[in-house]
XYZ file of C-alpha atoms in Angstrom:
704
model
C 74.402 109.213 42.737
C 70.985 110.854 42.351
C 70.619 113.487 39.670
C 69.467 117.034 40.371
C 66.175 116.275 38.602
C 65.533 113.243 40.838
C 66.319 115.243 43.970
C 63.983 118.068 42.965
C 61.198 115.577 42.197
C 61.683 113.994 45.614
C 61.558 117.366 47.379
C 58.466 118.428 45.403
C 56.747 115.232 46.507
C 57.454 116.129 50.118
C 56.047 119.614 49.607
C 52.849 118.156 48.174
C 52.309 115.935 51.199
C 49.761 116.801 53.876
C 50.696 119.923 55.859
C 52.707 119.154 58.977
C 51.786 120.658 62.336
C 54.109 121.288 65.271
C 53.915 118.826 68.208
C 50.807 119.134 70.433
C 52.743 120.746 73.294
C 54.059 123.439 70.938
C 50.522 124.136 69.663
C 49.405 124.827 73.207
C 52.474 126.992 73.872
C 51.865 129.127 70.794
C 48.185 129.651 71.609
C 48.985 130.613 75.204
C 51.776 132.923 74.033
C 49.233 134.705 71.833
C 46.883 135.086 74.793
C 44.102 133.144 73.070
C 41.831 130.763 74.976
C 40.892 127.340 73.686
C 37.275 128.494 73.453
C 38.199 131.468 71.281
C 40.391 129.346 69.016
C 37.523 126.873 68.662
C 35.289 129.682 67.392
C 37.934 130.739 64.846
C 38.343 127.169 63.584
C 34.560 126.619 63.672
C 34.848 123.595 65.926
C 34.337 122.731 69.596
C 36.533 123.601 72.583
C 36.979 119.882 73.284
C 38.315 119.354 69.750
C 40.913 122.078 70.296
C 41.868 120.376 73.568
C 42.286 117.124 71.646
C 44.580 118.865 69.141
C 46.719 120.131 72.026
C 46.983 116.886 73.951
C 47.626 114.657 70.947
C 44.331 112.770 70.967
C 43.278 113.854 67.471
C 44.485 115.783 64.420
C 42.567 118.228 62.193
C 41.445 117.318 58.692
C 41.308 119.512 55.591
C 40.378 122.333 55.207
C 40.680 122.982 58.979
C 44.181 121.487 58.895
C 45.504 124.136 56.512
C 43.824 126.957 58.449
C 45.247 125.718 61.749
C 48.722 125.349 60.222
C 48.595 128.900 58.857
C 47.626 130.249 62.273
C 50.370 128.322 64.069
C 52.993 129.484 61.550
C 51.959 133.085 62.181
C 52.205 132.638 65.928
C 55.539 130.830 65.624
C 56.979 133.836 63.790
C 55.807 136.156 66.565
C 56.622 133.931 69.526
C 59.634 131.743 68.678
C 60.427 129.161 71.327
C 64.030 130.332 71.796
C 63.064 133.871 72.892
C 61.971 132.601 76.273
C 61.892 129.324 78.147
C 58.134 129.463 77.774
C 56.402 132.567 76.549
C 53.721 133.610 78.991
C 50.433 134.866 77.694
C 50.608 138.639 77.276
C 48.575 140.614 79.763
C 45.806 142.604 78.114
C 46.132 145.334 80.706
C 48.227 145.870 83.822
C 46.572 143.981 86.646
C 45.741 146.235 89.610
C 46.671 145.183 93.092
C 43.544 143.775 94.693
C 43.271 142.921 98.367
C 43.816 139.219 98.946
C 40.891 137.190 100.191
C 41.342 133.706 101.562
C 37.720 132.684 101.825
C 37.513 131.897 98.129
C 38.978 133.797 95.230
C 37.786 134.871 91.935
C 36.535 133.569 88.592
C 36.468 134.183 84.745
C 34.494 136.085 82.184
C 32.261 133.980 79.940
C 34.172 132.869 76.882
C 37.503 133.559 78.565
C 37.896 130.351 80.527
C 41.335 128.915 80.021
C 40.982 125.299 81.089
C 44.454 123.794 80.899
C 44.761 120.436 79.197
C 45.365 117.626 81.620
C 48.901 116.303 81.630
C 48.583 112.626 80.703
C 51.927 111.995 82.383
C 50.150 112.429 85.682
C 48.010 109.403 84.925
C 50.884 106.980 84.769
C 51.474 105.115 88.012
C 54.504 106.806 89.589
C 57.869 105.159 89.839
C 60.074 105.551 92.922
C 63.014 107.515 91.513
C 66.035 108.557 93.525
C 65.761 111.800 95.443
C 67.081 114.950 93.833
C 67.060 118.564 94.846
C 66.944 119.906 91.308
C 66.159 117.178 88.816
C 62.948 115.413 87.827
C 62.518 111.960 86.435
C 60.004 112.018 83.566
C 57.045 109.693 83.996
C 55.896 107.340 81.275
C 53.937 109.334 78.712
C 50.583 108.217 77.370
C 50.390 111.240 75.060
C 52.157 114.515 74.521
C 52.004 116.662 77.647
C 50.944 120.297 77.459
C 53.439 123.118 77.687
C 54.791 123.440 81.235
C 54.462 126.817 82.923
C 58.098 127.817 83.596
C 57.091 129.286 86.948
C 55.794 125.919 88.184
C 57.993 123.258 86.549
C 57.235 120.643 89.216
C 53.454 120.771 89.118
C 50.788 121.993 91.516
C 51.605 120.025 94.679
C 53.841 117.600 96.526
C 53.421 114.987 99.263
C 56.133 115.249 101.916
C 57.280 112.165 103.821
C 59.308 111.904 107.016
C 62.759 111.717 105.396
C 62.406 114.920 103.369
C 61.266 113.455 100.055
C 58.601 115.590 98.382
C 56.682 113.501 95.827
C 55.166 115.535 93.000
C 53.147 114.897 89.862
C 54.479 112.648 87.117
C 57.171 110.935 89.178
C 58.894 114.109 90.382
C 60.739 113.689 93.698
C 62.346 116.745 95.315
C 64.626 116.971 98.315
C 63.048 119.181 101.012
C 65.489 120.158 103.794
C 62.875 121.947 105.948
C 62.593 120.934 109.610
C 60.066 123.595 110.686
C 56.825 124.852 109.160
C 58.245 128.342 108.364
C 61.217 126.704 106.631
C 58.816 124.525 104.654
C 56.822 127.563 103.535
C 59.979 129.400 102.461
C 61.275 126.352 100.574
C 57.930 125.832 98.842
C 57.724 129.411 97.590
C 61.390 129.891 96.661
C 62.818 126.533 95.630
C 60.168 123.890 95.019
C 58.836 125.098 91.652
C 55.320 124.170 92.762
C 52.104 125.948 91.879
C 49.534 126.187 89.098
C 48.541 128.858 86.622
C 45.242 130.695 87.018
C 42.173 129.195 85.362
C 40.969 132.554 84.051
C 42.844 135.561 82.732
C 41.398 137.721 85.528
C 41.954 135.200 88.291
C 44.891 134.256 90.507
C 47.419 131.460 90.267
C 46.718 128.494 92.521
C 48.817 128.413 95.674
C 51.200 125.448 95.973
C 49.923 122.588 98.116
C 52.132 120.533 100.442
C 50.507 117.377 101.795
C 52.086 116.147 105.029
C 52.242 112.478 105.923
C 52.046 111.617 109.620
C 55.844 111.240 109.775
C 56.376 114.601 108.074
C 53.946 116.298 110.458
C 55.806 114.943 113.505
C 59.172 115.961 112.027
C 57.871 119.532 111.652
C 56.763 119.635 115.296
C 53.074 118.963 114.726
C 51.106 116.345 116.695
C 50.470 113.142 114.779
C 46.766 113.338 115.631
C 44.654 116.364 116.428
C 42.082 115.650 119.114
C 39.649 117.550 121.283
C 36.671 118.398 119.083
C 33.616 116.411 118.079
C 33.433 117.963 114.615
C 36.295 117.468 112.198
C 35.849 120.974 110.805
C 36.555 122.429 114.267
C 39.962 120.784 114.624
C 42.850 123.214 114.934
C 46.008 123.823 116.917
C 45.663 126.109 119.951
C 47.109 129.586 119.425
C 49.812 128.960 122.030
C 51.149 125.866 120.241
C 54.840 126.231 119.450
C 54.334 125.704 115.698
C 51.744 128.497 115.588
C 54.217 130.703 117.489
C 56.974 129.792 115.009
C 54.738 130.838 112.125
C 53.876 134.150 113.773
C 57.478 134.883 114.755
C 58.566 134.385 111.140
C 56.006 137.052 110.180
C 53.671 134.620 108.423
C 49.926 134.609 109.035
C 47.218 131.989 109.301
C 43.705 132.513 107.964
C 40.785 132.745 110.383
C 40.278 128.992 110.372
C 43.691 128.644 112.044
C 46.079 125.703 111.807
C 43.780 122.787 111.113
C 43.747 119.845 108.673
C 43.842 122.397 105.842
C 45.971 125.423 106.751
C 46.807 128.440 104.618
C 49.975 130.268 105.587
C 50.504 133.611 103.881
C 51.948 137.099 103.880
C 50.139 140.083 102.469
C 51.007 140.680 98.842
C 53.994 142.828 98.025
C 53.812 144.207 94.504
C 52.132 141.628 92.272
C 53.563 138.606 94.033
C 51.256 136.353 96.033
C 52.846 134.552 98.962
C 50.686 131.718 100.212
C 51.172 127.998 100.811
C 48.408 125.487 101.489
C 49.144 122.611 103.873
C 47.079 119.433 104.234
C 47.802 117.088 107.154
C 46.831 113.520 106.257
C 46.799 112.164 109.815
C 44.367 114.954 110.796
C 41.834 113.567 108.294
C 42.428 116.246 105.669
C 41.259 113.797 103.006
C 37.768 112.635 103.960
C 37.365 108.920 103.235
C 33.936 109.519 101.660
C 35.361 111.901 99.062
C 38.840 110.385 98.690
C 38.315 106.632 99.270
C 41.521 104.864 100.268
C 43.830 107.786 99.445
C 45.109 108.464 102.966
C 46.438 104.895 103.155
C 48.345 105.090 99.867
C 52.076 105.593 99.455
C 53.159 109.252 99.081
C 53.889 108.900 95.352
C 50.422 107.441 94.749
C 48.777 110.186 96.814
C 50.626 112.733 94.677
C 49.319 111.025 91.567
C 45.691 111.100 92.749
C 45.784 114.697 93.943
C 47.824 115.739 90.910
C 45.280 114.424 88.420
C 42.515 116.157 90.392
C 44.520 119.396 90.471
C 45.139 119.362 86.730
C 41.572 118.478 85.795
C 39.652 120.334 88.498
C 41.640 122.610 90.823
C 44.465 122.306 93.326
C 42.649 121.057 96.463
C 42.058 123.857 98.966
C 40.126 122.022 101.646
C 37.288 119.543 101.511
C 35.915 118.694 98.073
C 32.990 120.994 98.918
C 35.390 123.882 99.549
C 37.295 123.064 96.365
C 34.022 122.913 94.418
C 33.027 126.365 95.621
C 36.466 127.846 95.005
C 36.470 126.383 91.507
C 33.308 128.395 90.802
C 35.015 131.642 91.731
C 38.359 130.673 90.152
C 36.511 130.323 86.838
C 34.406 133.465 87.336
C 36.639 136.041 89.082
C 34.569 138.863 90.593
C 36.947 141.582 89.399
C 39.141 142.517 86.468
C 41.434 145.382 85.541
C 39.622 148.422 84.122
C 40.983 151.827 83.160
C 39.890 154.791 85.234
C 38.838 157.350 82.625
C 39.712 160.291 84.894
C 43.193 159.247 86.019
C 44.141 156.806 83.277
C 45.204 154.308 85.941
C 44.228 150.663 85.973
C 41.942 149.809 88.872
C 39.916 146.846 90.044
C 36.445 146.735 88.481
C 33.471 144.404 88.200
C 33.958 141.392 85.931
C 30.778 141.015 83.886
C 29.027 137.695 84.367
C 30.352 137.193 87.894
C 28.676 137.695 91.260
C 30.951 140.610 92.173
C 32.783 141.049 95.475
C 29.916 142.061 97.755
C 27.530 139.501 99.255
C 23.830 140.144 98.737
C 20.856 139.298 100.897
C 18.499 136.648 99.556
C 14.782 137.155 99.208
C 13.070 136.018 102.459
C 11.574 132.829 100.924
C 15.013 131.873 99.536
C 16.737 132.214 102.910
C 16.917 129.735 105.769
C 14.742 130.191 108.909
C 17.710 131.340 111.014
C 18.914 133.952 108.468
C 18.968 137.585 109.703
C 16.730 138.619 106.768
C 14.051 136.261 108.064
C 14.463 136.801 111.802
C 14.767 140.596 111.635
C 11.776 141.026 109.316
C 9.528 138.543 111.103
C 8.923 136.770 107.781
C 6.128 134.190 108.008
C 5.473 133.681 104.307
C 7.101 130.262 103.848
C 10.267 129.111 102.093
C 11.442 127.483 98.894
C 11.518 123.718 99.267
C 13.545 122.758 96.213
C 15.308 119.579 97.305
C 16.255 116.267 95.746
C 13.678 113.499 95.497
C 13.013 111.138 98.411
C 9.955 109.247 97.193
C 8.608 105.729 97.617
C 5.580 104.570 95.689
C 2.583 103.330 97.630
C 2.394 99.529 97.545
C -1.375 99.816 96.912
C -0.616 101.111 93.418
C 1.445 98.034 92.444
C -0.244 95.831 89.843
C -0.200 92.042 89.852
C 1.945 92.129 86.712
C 4.536 94.323 88.433
C 4.617 92.116 91.529
C 5.320 89.019 89.459
C 8.404 90.566 87.841
C 11.456 88.926 89.427
C 13.863 91.847 89.798
C 14.180 95.419 91.010
C 16.887 97.282 89.090
C 18.372 100.589 90.188
C 19.594 103.217 87.727
C 21.824 106.077 88.843
C 22.181 109.286 86.847
C 25.791 110.435 86.458
C 26.387 113.705 88.338
C 22.764 114.811 88.002
C 23.425 118.189 89.638
C 26.249 118.844 87.183
C 23.998 117.995 84.238
C 21.405 120.409 85.626
C 24.001 123.200 85.834
C 24.582 123.086 82.063
C 23.369 126.301 80.394
C 21.505 127.175 83.576
C 20.508 130.852 83.640
C 20.622 132.257 87.177
C 20.201 135.682 88.722
C 23.273 137.877 89.108
C 21.639 140.895 90.766
C 19.615 141.400 93.943
C 15.975 140.211 93.976
C 13.074 142.575 93.264
C 9.602 141.951 94.708
C 6.531 141.734 92.442
C 2.819 141.194 93.165
C 0.655 139.109 90.798
C 3.350 138.937 88.079
C 2.815 137.165 84.802
C 4.910 134.010 84.814
C 7.933 134.057 82.527
C 9.951 130.805 82.350
C 13.038 132.734 81.221
C 13.348 134.833 84.387
C 15.165 133.167 87.314
C 13.588 133.692 90.692
C 11.149 132.455 93.320
C 7.410 132.413 92.674
C 4.489 131.923 95.061
C 1.849 129.836 93.285
C -0.869 127.297 94.017
C -0.351 123.978 92.198
C -2.628 121.928 94.459
C -5.260 121.638 91.710
C -2.888 119.612 89.513
C -3.689 115.918 89.755
C -1.091 113.522 88.401
C -0.775 109.742 88.282
C -0.113 108.468 91.849
C 2.283 105.896 90.411
C 4.677 108.770 89.728
C 6.049 111.293 92.231
C 4.756 114.829 91.971
C 7.360 116.966 90.220
C 6.564 119.849 92.573
C 7.660 118.437 95.947
C 10.770 116.555 97.121
C 8.731 113.795 98.765
C 6.607 113.406 95.649
C 3.348 114.282 97.416
C 0.703 116.508 95.841
C 0.923 120.182 96.908
C -1.764 121.192 99.423
C -1.867 124.939 98.790
C 0.221 127.946 97.747
C 3.968 127.404 97.983
C 7.194 128.959 96.765
C 8.757 127.442 93.651
C 11.880 128.090 91.639
C 11.356 129.076 87.997
C 12.142 125.609 86.571
C 9.478 123.935 88.694
C 6.733 126.300 87.540
C 7.956 126.135 83.950
C 7.564 122.350 84.101
C 3.970 122.686 85.314
C 3.389 124.850 82.252
C 5.161 122.262 80.068
C 2.733 119.618 81.364
C -0.150 121.769 80.123
C -1.302 123.550 83.274
C -1.912 127.274 83.724
C 0.412 129.024 86.152
C -0.762 132.176 87.951
C 1.817 133.404 90.488
C 0.558 135.345 93.498
C 3.877 137.121 94.056
C 7.524 136.666 93.130
C 11.101 137.692 93.861
C 12.882 138.018 90.531
C 16.314 139.098 89.343
C 16.790 141.506 86.450
C 20.422 140.699 85.635
C 20.950 137.107 84.605
C 23.581 134.844 83.092
C 24.814 131.275 82.735
C 27.131 131.798 85.701
C 27.919 128.103 86.272
C 28.793 127.273 82.654
C 32.605 127.274 83.041
C 32.247 125.242 86.249
C 30.020 122.736 84.478
C 32.315 122.445 81.470
C 35.478 121.891 83.503
C 33.932 119.304 85.822
C 32.194 117.516 82.964
C 35.507 117.181 81.109
C 37.207 116.031 84.305
C 34.530 113.379 84.902
C 34.409 112.095 81.312
C 38.208 112.109 80.857
C 38.789 110.250 84.123
C 36.207 107.617 83.245
C 37.822 107.264 79.809
C 41.215 106.680 81.438
C 39.533 103.893 83.411
C 38.337 102.244 80.206
C 34.799 103.657 80.106
C 34.595 105.679 76.898
C 31.783 107.313 74.953
C 32.112 104.970 71.981
C 31.140 101.799 73.899
C 27.892 100.020 73.128
C 25.440 99.754 76.022
C 26.465 96.124 76.592
C 30.144 97.104 76.601
C 29.408 100.095 78.852
C 27.739 97.930 81.506
C 30.632 95.469 81.371
C 33.219 98.251 81.675
C 31.409 99.814 84.623
C 31.470 96.503 86.498
C 35.261 96.545 86.730
C 36.389 100.142 86.156
C 37.153 100.795 89.835
C 39.265 97.678 90.133
C 41.312 98.609 87.053
C 42.872 101.608 88.774
C 41.987 102.412 92.431
C 43.869 105.726 92.193
C 41.707 106.973 89.335
C 38.638 105.569 91.099
C 39.506 107.892 93.985
C 39.847 110.834 91.576
C 36.419 110.029 90.130
C 34.869 109.886 93.604
C 36.447 113.242 94.439
C 35.087 114.833 91.251
C 31.563 113.653 92.082
C 31.910 114.922 95.657
C 33.156 118.261 94.306
C 29.959 118.677 92.293
C 27.536 117.964 95.124
C 29.624 119.686 97.772
C 30.045 122.798 95.642
C 26.288 123.058 95.130
C 25.740 122.541 98.855
C 28.165 125.335 99.752
C 25.879 127.782 97.955
C 23.600 127.509 101.005
C 25.994 126.628 103.813
C 24.207 126.649 107.166
C 25.658 127.952 110.474
C 27.913 125.594 112.441
C 28.484 125.206 116.163
C 26.335 124.816 119.264
C 26.776 128.456 120.281
C 24.995 129.823 117.205
C 21.751 131.754 117.841
C 19.020 132.429 115.282
C 19.277 135.837 113.650
C 23.061 136.065 113.943
C 25.203 136.125 110.844
C 27.662 133.294 110.181
C 30.919 133.289 108.168
C 29.455 131.854 104.958
C 27.159 134.881 104.603
C 30.198 137.073 103.921
C 30.745 135.309 100.578
C 29.200 136.571 97.325
C 28.726 132.866 96.561
C 26.289 132.346 99.446
C 23.431 132.062 96.994
C 20.616 129.718 98.052
C 18.623 130.750 94.979
C 21.320 129.331 92.665
C 21.382 126.099 94.672
C 17.580 125.926 94.387
C 17.801 126.448 90.624
C 20.255 123.548 90.195
C 18.227 121.139 92.334
C 14.880 122.203 90.837
C 16.179 121.597 87.324
C 17.686 118.231 88.340
C 14.375 117.088 89.868
C 12.400 118.273 86.841
C 14.839 116.459 84.532
C 14.277 113.285 86.550
C 10.473 113.580 86.377
C 10.544 114.256 82.639
C 12.424 110.997 82.114
C 10.045 109.123 84.445
C 7.103 110.471 82.434
C 8.677 109.558 79.117
C 9.392 106.043 80.377
C 5.668 105.593 81.025
C 4.833 106.764 77.501
C 7.455 104.549 75.857
C 7.349 101.405 78.006
C 4.337 101.614 80.345
C 6.734 101.119 83.281
C 6.377 103.018 86.561
C 9.188 103.403 89.128
C 9.151 101.876 92.602
C 11.191 104.609 94.273
C 13.450 107.595 93.643
C 16.256 108.866 95.861
C 17.965 112.001 94.525
C 19.523 110.755 91.265
C 18.736 107.031 91.716
C 15.530 105.383 90.443
C 14.389 101.769 90.909
C 12.273 99.924 88.326
C 10.634 96.491 88.339
C 12.290 94.397 85.641
C 11.958 90.990 83.959
C 15.764 90.628 84.014
C 18.824 91.692 85.986
C 19.994 94.249 83.431
C 18.733 97.733 82.485
C 18.771 96.406 78.912
C 15.731 94.322 79.858
C 13.440 97.332 80.282
C 14.995 100.471 78.772
C 13.392 101.570 75.472
C 15.291 101.084 72.207
C 14.302 101.911 68.633
C 14.068 99.233 65.932
C 17.557 100.304 64.829
C 18.882 99.349 68.255
C 19.559 102.926 69.305
C 18.303 104.192 72.693
C 15.097 106.213 72.572
C 15.726 109.907 73.289
C 13.884 111.387 76.250
C 13.975 108.279 78.442
C 16.782 106.965 80.639
C 19.848 106.153 78.552
C 23.066 104.391 79.505
C 26.389 106.155 79.091
C 29.384 107.806 80.784
C 28.450 111.487 80.450
C 26.622 113.634 83.035
C 22.864 113.062 82.944
C 23.122 109.580 81.426
C 22.561 106.485 83.560
C 24.542 103.569 84.916
C 23.521 100.475 86.837
C 23.285 101.194 90.565
C 22.311 97.725 91.800
C 19.978 94.734 91.452
C 17.810 93.018 94.071
C 14.742 90.810 93.988
C 11.301 92.347 93.552
C 10.219 90.674 96.803
C 13.049 92.485 98.585
C 11.924 95.841 97.169
C 8.253 95.339 98.043
C 9.193 94.303 101.578
C 11.092 97.571 102.064
C 8.251 99.593 100.545
C 5.758 98.022 102.960
C 7.988 99.105 105.847
C 8.103 102.664 104.516
C 11.770 102.352 103.531
C 13.248 103.494 100.238
C 14.608 100.683 98.007
C 16.754 103.231 96.119
C 18.751 103.873 99.302
C 19.677 100.209 99.756
C 19.679 98.677 96.260
C 23.432 98.924 95.944
C 23.775 96.474 98.802
C 24.397 99.008 101.562
C 23.079 102.316 102.796
C 23.342 104.873 100.026
C 24.182 108.315 101.320
C 21.584 110.875 100.316
C 23.456 113.997 99.348
C 21.043 116.855 98.959
C 23.770 119.275 97.985
C 24.086 120.431 101.587
C-alpha cells in the first residue's frame, strides 16, 4: 500500500503538469454565456480570431503563457456560469431589445468588432447515415472534432429536408418524424416541435428562420404541384393566389411575402412580443437550388442534401433564396441596420441606428453611379455619363505577339480564388449620401466617383489598360471609382478630377462579410484536402482531385463562390420584367443595400489588383498575358504547369507581388491548359481564350 508521502508526491506531480483546459465545446459555451465575441476574446489574448475559433473547435491548443491566461479566464467564467444552472446559458443581453417591425426583404447586420461567427460543427461534414425515424431523438453523426455548444433553442440544427413519407432529414444525421399533411401544419410543426433554427450572427441581428426543403414527393403530399410551369423566367414562378394551398395558408392566418408562393417561400405571422414566427420553404422540384450554384444537389438523397445545405448554413447562412439573395442577406445579417438605444427623455429602449451599417432607409445614388433607367437619371435628364467599373474582358492583339511567344507550346490559364471577395477585404466604402464637388483635389482615401481624363496615359499595348473593362485606352474624360484613380497615381501619373461625388461617412462595411465567407471557403477546401500548408506541387495535385473526393463538399464550395459574386451583383440589381418602363422604381431600390457605388468599389479594386499582378509579372519574368476574363488570365508557357512560368526566389519561395498558387482568396489555381496554337487561333477570331481554356464555355460573372 502506498504511503502518505508517496501519494502526496504523486498529487504534487499532477499539479505541476501543464494546465488543463475544459473541452472545446465548453470553452465556446462559457464565452457565449459571458456575452463575449470571438473577436473580442482574440484581442484580450493578443491573438487572431481564427486562433480562438481553433481553440473552440478542437483544431489547436494554446501554448504558454497564453495557456495560463486562457485557463484563468475560463475558470472565472465557469464560476459565474456553471453548466448545471441551465441547459445552455444564453449570452446575456446588453440591453432590452426593442420591438422592430419585421422586414422580409433582407434583415439586419452587426457592429464592427461584434460579429459572432459561430464555429462550424464538424459533425455536419461527416457523410450522413440513414438512422431510423424518431419524433424526439437524434442519432449523433461521426465526429471529426469536438462540436461547438448547441443552442438549446435549436437542438436539431438550422434546416431539414422533408421526404414523401414524413422523414425530415437534418444536419449531422438527425432524422425527425414530421406528421404534417398540409403546409399550415408543416409551419406549425416546424416552429413548435422541430427544434430547427439558427442563432443570429450579430448581437443586434435576428435569429435565422428555420428552413424546410421539400422533395418532389413531399411537395405533392402537401398539395403542391410537382412542377411549377407557366413563366419563362424562373424568378417569376409562383402559385396563383386562388390555389388551394395559398388559401389554406391564408385561412390559417399565416401570410406570404410579396414574392408569393414560389420556389423559395416565406410564411410568417407578424411578431407578437419578441417572438419571430417565420418558416422558409424551398421546393426542390421547382428548381429552388440552381444547378449552377448547387451542382448536383437536387439529385442527391435527402440526407445528403441536408448535409450540403447544413454545412453551408453553419459556415455562411441558412439559405434564404438563390445564392445571390443569401449573399446579400448575409451582408445585412452581419451588419444589422439598427440596435437598441436608450431614449434619454423616457428612459425606454428604442430602435436606433447601428454605427457602421447602412441604416434602414435607402438612399439615392449619385447620377453617374446609377443605371440609365434609374429615376435619379431619368427625372434629372442626366447626360454626364456613368461609372464603367466592370470585370476585365480583354484579348491581346495578335500583332503584339513575338516570335518567341508564338513558339512556346502551351497556353496556361490561372484563376484567382474568389477575386471579388479578396477585393472586399478592408475595403473602405461610403456609408452616407453622396455630396457633389467641382474641381476637387484627389484623395485616395475618400470613396466616391470622380470625373477625370486619363486618355493621356500611354501604357504597354501588351497589357490591358487598368482603367477600362475591355482594356482599351481611355479616349476622354470618364467617371472612375476611387481605386481606379488611386492606381493611376500609383503608376506615377498626375490625377486632376474635374468633379466628384464623394461620401463623408465611411467604413469597412463589408469586413464581417469578407471574413465569414473567407473562412467558409478556406475551411471547406481544407475539408476537401486542400490546405494552406501544402507546397505548390502538392497544391496543384490536390486541386486536380478535390472535387472527386467529396461531391457534397464540392457543391458547398460552388455555392460559397456563387454567394460572393451574387451578393456583389445584388448591390446593383436591375429591374426585371417586360412591363418595366424607364424612370419607374423597382423593388430592389427599396433596400438600403441597393448600393451600386459599393459594387463599383469591389470590382474596381479587383481589376486593379489583377493589373498590379500583371505588371509585376512583366517586371519579374518578362511575360505578357494573352487574355484576361474577370479573374482568369492566360499566359504562354514552356510547360503545362504554372510552375513553368511563375516567379520563385532562389530559396524556392514564390515571389510576392506576382501571381501565387494557394487556396486562399486572391491566390491562384490552375484553370486549364491548351496549346498555344489553339489560343492564337481564338485570338485571331476575336474570341477570348480565357473563356474557353477550361475546355468549355466559362461563364463570365460580372457580379450582376
